[in-house]
């Protein structure tokens, strides 16, 4: 894997592909994907009936398949797809090399943080599970969903159905037939519903939302259900420092916060969601509604003064945990909200804010009048693009990598943060 520090960070703009049409004839192509370092751009292309392939930097893959989908660059820059072979089986193909295993169907292509581990949801003979780096779960299940790979890729998990249900078998359903399987091994716990299993940073523990009856909800951690039940819950998170599990919970009509099953923030909000921890785990934040049409950010129990009528979304901590940014919406206009201050300009869309490694700068991909650009520390770049990928800061926080398409050209540019 090429480290980010070893990417080309010279201040310049380079056209990577002059014309995006591939040199060989094709009938149609799909939306492009670009590599993390910006040096490559790839498309899925159709060359005829049951003939699909990939074109990267105007060079075709040698092999064609009956169908190709889910084209993705991993964090390490390797290009992967899900491909249907002429035998009617699906497999993963990475850098033109297919897995040895194949499946009746495959989807949910995922990567570990460093890209070295590749996971995929699979189905064989009406049984469901996962495969990671070409290794299939030893046990498959009648149903599975919410597939997830741990940050290091050392474990995989999914919500699974432990028993078959006949049509209309509501009594068995209410007894609980859903659990979580880790690397194919199911918990002993069975519940009515389970959602969004979340690994801790080490991949050793899992928490998830669950339903304990038709009307009560709580959190389950490593197969153990919290003692307290609530009228609703939102996605939990592990504290990266202490491994405590926290989640927004609703009692009656108000939302608060629970930690390891105990209320630590008395419910007082109309809504509370998108709960996150700071990188070191010494702070937490969430999006809250203090009243109808009054959305803001809550940090460690204290709410910001700034409110939005329609929505607050994409809350993000800076790497040092001292700053927070989010996207806010009033009617049809989006704004960037950072440290309880709103940038002056409004946009048709604001994407997830990105802090620099030193936490001093903020860059945001924005859309206005059908074109895309970056806003950096409140200043909007004068150039616009037909397509634009998320900004990437250099390790020293002094530069930003821009990857965009304009006038049928894909270019890679490195621009200074200041000046």
mmCIF file with all atom_site columns, N, CA, C and O in Angstrom, residues 69-91:
data_model
loop_
_atom_site.group_PDB
_atom_site.id
_atom_site.type_symbol
_atom_site.label_atom_id
_atom_site.label_alt_id
_atom_site.label_comp_id
_atom_site.label_asym_id
_atom_site.label_entity_id
_atom_site.label_seq_id
_atom_site.pdbx_PDB_ins_code
_atom_site.Cartn_x
_atom_site.Cartn_y
_atom_site.Cartn_z
_atom_site.occupancy
_atom_site.B_iso_or_equiv
_atom_site.pdbx_formal_charge
_atom_site.auth_seq_id
_atom_site.auth_comp_id
_atom_site.auth_asym_id
_atom_site.auth_atom_id
_atom_site.pdbx_PDB_model_num
ATOM 1  N N  . UNK A 1 69 ? -20.643 -5.293  -11.561 1.00 0.00 ? 69 UNK A N  1
ATOM 2  C CA . UNK A 1 69 ? -21.222 -4.165  -10.821 1.00 0.00 ? 69 UNK A CA 1
ATOM 3  C C  . UNK A 1 69 ? -20.428 -3.925  -9.543  1.00 0.00 ? 69 UNK A C  1
ATOM 4  O O  . UNK A 1 69 ? -19.484 -4.638  -9.243  1.00 0.00 ? 69 UNK A O  1
ATOM 5  N N  . UNK A 1 70 ? -20.814 -2.875  -8.804  1.00 0.00 ? 70 UNK A N  1
ATOM 6  C CA . UNK A 1 70 ? -20.187 -2.500  -7.535  1.00 0.00 ? 70 UNK A CA 1
ATOM 7  C C  . UNK A 1 70 ? -18.689 -2.226  -7.710  1.00 0.00 ? 70 UNK A C  1
ATOM 8  O O  . UNK A 1 70 ? -17.858 -2.712  -6.947  1.00 0.00 ? 70 UNK A O  1
ATOM 9  N N  . UNK A 1 71 ? -18.357 -1.425  -8.706  1.00 0.00 ? 71 UNK A N  1
ATOM 10 C CA . UNK A 1 71 ? -16.965 -1.027  -8.944  1.00 0.00 ? 71 UNK A CA 1
ATOM 11 C C  . UNK A 1 71 ? -16.497 -0.101  -7.825  1.00 0.00 ? 71 UNK A C  1
ATOM 12 O O  . UNK A 1 71 ? -17.123 0.921   -7.553  1.00 0.00 ? 71 UNK A O  1
ATOM 13 N N  . UNK A 1 72 ? -15.377 -0.464  -7.179  1.00 0.00 ? 72 UNK A N  1
ATOM 14 C CA . UNK A 1 72 ? -14.886 0.340   -6.058  1.00 0.00 ? 72 UNK A CA 1
ATOM 15 C C  . UNK A 1 72 ? -13.365 0.288   -5.984  1.00 0.00 ? 72 UNK A C  1
ATOM 16 O O  . UNK A 1 72 ? -12.760 -0.779  -6.186  1.00 0.00 ? 72 UNK A O  1
ATOM 17 N N  . UNK A 1 73 ? -12.771 1.436   -5.659  1.00 0.00 ? 73 UNK A N  1
ATOM 18 C CA . UNK A 1 73 ? -11.362 1.473   -5.261  1.00 0.00 ? 73 UNK A CA 1
ATOM 19 C C  . UNK A 1 73 ? -11.292 1.294   -3.750  1.00 0.00 ? 73 UNK A C  1
ATOM 20 O O  . UNK A 1 73 ? -12.024 1.954   -2.998  1.00 0.00 ? 73 UNK A O  1
ATOM 21 N N  . UNK A 1 74 ? -10.422 0.420   -3.292  1.00 0.00 ? 74 UNK A N  1
ATOM 22 C CA . UNK A 1 74 ? -10.201 0.274   -1.866  1.00 0.00 ? 74 UNK A CA 1
ATOM 23 C C  . UNK A 1 74 ? -9.302  1.386   -1.351  1.00 0.00 ? 74 UNK A C  1
ATOM 24 O O  . UNK A 1 74 ? -8.677  2.121   -2.119  1.00 0.00 ? 74 UNK A O  1
ATOM 25 N N  . UNK A 1 75 ? -9.203  1.538   -0.038  1.00 0.00 ? 75 UNK A N  1
ATOM 26 C CA . UNK A 1 75 ? -8.314  2.550   0.540   1.00 0.00 ? 75 UNK A CA 1
ATOM 27 C C  . UNK A 1 75 ? -6.861  2.408   0.112   1.00 0.00 ? 75 UNK A C  1
ATOM 28 O O  . UNK A 1 75 ? -6.105  3.387   0.144   1.00 0.00 ? 75 UNK A O  1
ATOM 29 N N  . UNK A 1 76 ? -6.460  1.201   -0.278  1.00 0.00 ? 76 UNK A N  1
ATOM 30 C CA . UNK A 1 76 ? -5.083  0.987   -0.726  1.00 0.00 ? 76 UNK A CA 1
ATOM 31 C C  . UNK A 1 76 ? -4.911  1.227   -2.223  1.00 0.00 ? 76 UNK A C  1
ATOM 32 O O  . UNK A 1 76 ? -3.826  1.014   -2.772  1.00 0.00 ? 76 UNK A O  1
ATOM 33 N N  . UNK A 1 77 ? -5.985  1.653   -2.900  1.00 0.00 ? 77 UNK A N  1
ATOM 34 C CA . UNK A 1 77 ? -5.906  1.981   -4.313  1.00 0.00 ? 77 UNK A CA 1
ATOM 35 C C  . UNK A 1 77 ? -6.188  0.844   -5.265  1.00 0.00 ? 77 UNK A C  1
ATOM 36 O O  . UNK A 1 77 ? -6.218  1.037   -6.485  1.00 0.00 ? 77 UNK A O  1
ATOM 37 N N  . UNK A 1 78 ? -6.414  -0.364  -4.754  1.00 0.00 ? 78 UNK A N  1
ATOM 38 C CA . UNK A 1 78 ? -6.730  -1.487  -5.633  1.00 0.00 ? 78 UNK A CA 1
ATOM 39 C C  . UNK A 1 78 ? -8.182  -1.392  -6.097  1.00 0.00 ? 78 UNK A C  1
ATOM 40 O O  . UNK A 1 78 ? -9.070  -0.988  -5.345  1.00 0.00 ? 78 UNK A O  1
ATOM 41 N N  . UNK A 1 79 ? -8.430  -1.796  -7.340  1.00 0.00 ? 79 UNK A N  1
ATOM 42 C CA . UNK A 1 79 ? -9.753  -1.705  -7.945  1.00 0.00 ? 79 UNK A CA 1
ATOM 43 C C  . UNK A 1 79 ? -10.433 -3.072  -7.909  1.00 0.00 ? 79 UNK A C  1
ATOM 44 O O  . UNK A 1 79 ? -9.864  -4.069  -8.366  1.00 0.00 ? 79 UNK A O  1
ATOM 45 N N  . UNK A 1 80 ? -11.663 -3.088  -7.371  1.00 0.00 ? 80 UNK A N  1
ATOM 46 C CA . UNK A 1 80 ? -12.403 -4.348  -7.246  1.00 0.00 ? 80 UNK A CA 1
ATOM 47 C C  . UNK A 1 80 ? -13.804 -4.203  -7.832  1.00 0.00 ? 80 UNK A C  1
ATOM 48 O O  . UNK A 1 80 ? -14.377 -3.107  -7.851  1.00 0.00 ? 80 UNK A O  1
ATOM 49 N N  . UNK A 1 81 ? -14.349 -5.330  -8.291  1.00 0.00 ? 81 UNK A N  1
ATOM 50 C CA . UNK A 1 81 ? -15.730 -5.387  -8.769  1.00 0.00 ? 81 UNK A CA 1
ATOM 51 C C  . UNK A 1 81 ? -16.338 -6.721  -8.359  1.00 0.00 ? 81 UNK A C  1
ATOM 52 O O  . UNK A 1 81 ? -15.626 -7.659  -7.978  1.00 0.00 ? 81 UNK A O  1
ATOM 53 N N  . UNK A 1 82 ? -17.647 -6.798  -8.478  1.00 0.00 ? 82 UNK A N  1
ATOM 54 C CA . UNK A 1 82 ? -18.365 -8.056  -8.403  1.00 0.00 ? 82 UNK A CA 1
ATOM 55 C C  . UNK A 1 82 ? -18.700 -8.465  -9.827  1.00 0.00 ? 82 UNK A C  1
ATOM 56 O O  . UNK A 1 82 ? -19.240 -7.667  -10.598 1.00 0.00 ? 82 UNK A O  1
ATOM 57 N N  . UNK A 1 83 ? -18.361 -9.690  -10.204 1.00 0.00 ? 83 UNK A N  1
ATOM 58 C CA . UNK A 1 83 ? -18.487 -10.118 -11.594 1.00 0.00 ? 83 UNK A CA 1
ATOM 59 C C  . UNK A 1 83 ? -19.251 -11.437 -11.684 1.00 0.00 ? 83 UNK A C  1
ATOM 60 O O  . UNK A 1 83 ? -19.077 -12.334 -10.851 1.00 0.00 ? 83 UNK A O  1
ATOM 61 N N  . UNK A 1 84 ? -20.089 -11.535 -12.715 1.00 0.00 ? 84 UNK A N  1
ATOM 62 C CA . UNK A 1 84 ? -20.848 -12.751 -13.008 1.00 0.00 ? 84 UNK A CA 1
ATOM 63 C C  . UNK A 1 84 ? -20.131 -13.512 -14.110 1.00 0.00 ? 84 UNK A C  1
ATOM 64 O O  . UNK A 1 84 ? -19.965 -13.009 -15.228 1.00 0.00 ? 84 UNK A O  1
ATOM 65 N N  . UNK A 1 85 ? -19.696 -14.738 -13.789 1.00 0.00 ? 85 UNK A N  1
ATOM 66 C CA . UNK A 1 85 ? -18.944 -15.528 -14.751 1.00 0.00 ? 85 UNK A CA 1
ATOM 67 C C  . UNK A 1 85 ? -19.886 -16.216 -15.741 1.00 0.00 ? 85 UNK A C  1
ATOM 68 O O  . UNK A 1 85 ? -21.114 -16.241 -15.550 1.00 0.00 ? 85 UNK A O  1
ATOM 69 N N  . UNK A 1 86 ? -19.319 -16.801 -16.780 1.00 0.00 ? 86 UNK A N  1
ATOM 70 C CA . UNK A 1 86 ? -20.144 -17.499 -17.779 1.00 0.00 ? 86 UNK A CA 1
ATOM 71 C C  . UNK A 1 86 ? -20.744 -18.786 -17.219 1.00 0.00 ? 86 UNK A C  1
ATOM 72 O O  . UNK A 1 86 ? -21.561 -19.432 -17.875 1.00 0.00 ? 86 UNK A O  1
ATOM 73 N N  . UNK A 1 87 ? -20.345 -19.164 -16.013 1.00 0.00 ? 87 UNK A N  1
ATOM 74 C CA . UNK A 1 87 ? -20.955 -20.314 -15.340 1.00 0.00 ? 87 UNK A CA 1
ATOM 75 C C  . UNK A 1 87 ? -22.165 -19.907 -14.502 1.00 0.00 ? 87 UNK A C  1
ATOM 76 O O  . UNK A 1 87 ? -22.755 -20.746 -13.809 1.00 0.00 ? 87 UNK A O  1
ATOM 77 N N  . UNK A 1 88 ? -22.504 -18.619 -14.539 1.00 0.00 ? 88 UNK A N  1
ATOM 78 C CA . UNK A 1 88 ? -23.659 -18.138 -13.780 1.00 0.00 ? 88 UNK A CA 1
ATOM 79 C C  . UNK A 1 88 ? -23.385 -17.945 -12.300 1.00 0.00 ? 88 UNK A C  1
ATOM 80 O O  . UNK A 1 88 ? -24.320 -17.961 -11.492 1.00 0.00 ? 88 UNK A O  1
ATOM 81 N N  . UNK A 1 89 ? -22.116 -17.760 -11.952 1.00 0.00 ? 89 UNK A N  1
ATOM 82 C CA . UNK A 1 89 ? -21.716 -17.588 -10.556 1.00 0.00 ? 89 UNK A CA 1
ATOM 83 C C  . UNK A 1 89 ? -21.053 -16.229 -10.372 1.00 0.00 ? 89 UNK A C  1
ATOM 84 O O  . UNK A 1 89 ? -20.353 -15.721 -11.260 1.00 0.00 ? 89 UNK A O  1
ATOM 85 N N  . UNK A 1 90 ? -21.248 -15.651 -9.177  1.00 0.00 ? 90 UNK A N  1
ATOM 86 C CA . UNK A 1 90 ? -20.670 -14.346 -8.855  1.00 0.00 ? 90 UNK A CA 1
ATOM 87 C C  . UNK A 1 90 ? -19.389 -14.508 -8.056  1.00 0.00 ? 90 UNK A C  1
ATOM 88 O O  . UNK A 1 90 ? -19.263 -15.419 -7.230  1.00 0.00 ? 90 UNK A O  1
ATOM 89 N N  . UNK A 1 91 ? -18.457 -13.614 -8.301  1.00 0.00 ? 91 UNK A N  1
ATOM 90 C CA . UNK A 1 91 ? -17.229 -13.629 -7.527  1.00 0.00 ? 91 UNK A CA 1
ATOM 91 C C  . UNK A 1 91 ? -16.685 -12.208 -7.416  1.00 0.00 ? 91 UNK A C  1
ATOM 92 O O  . UNK A 1 91 ? -17.213 -11.269 -8.015  1.00 0.00 ? 91 UNK A O  1
#
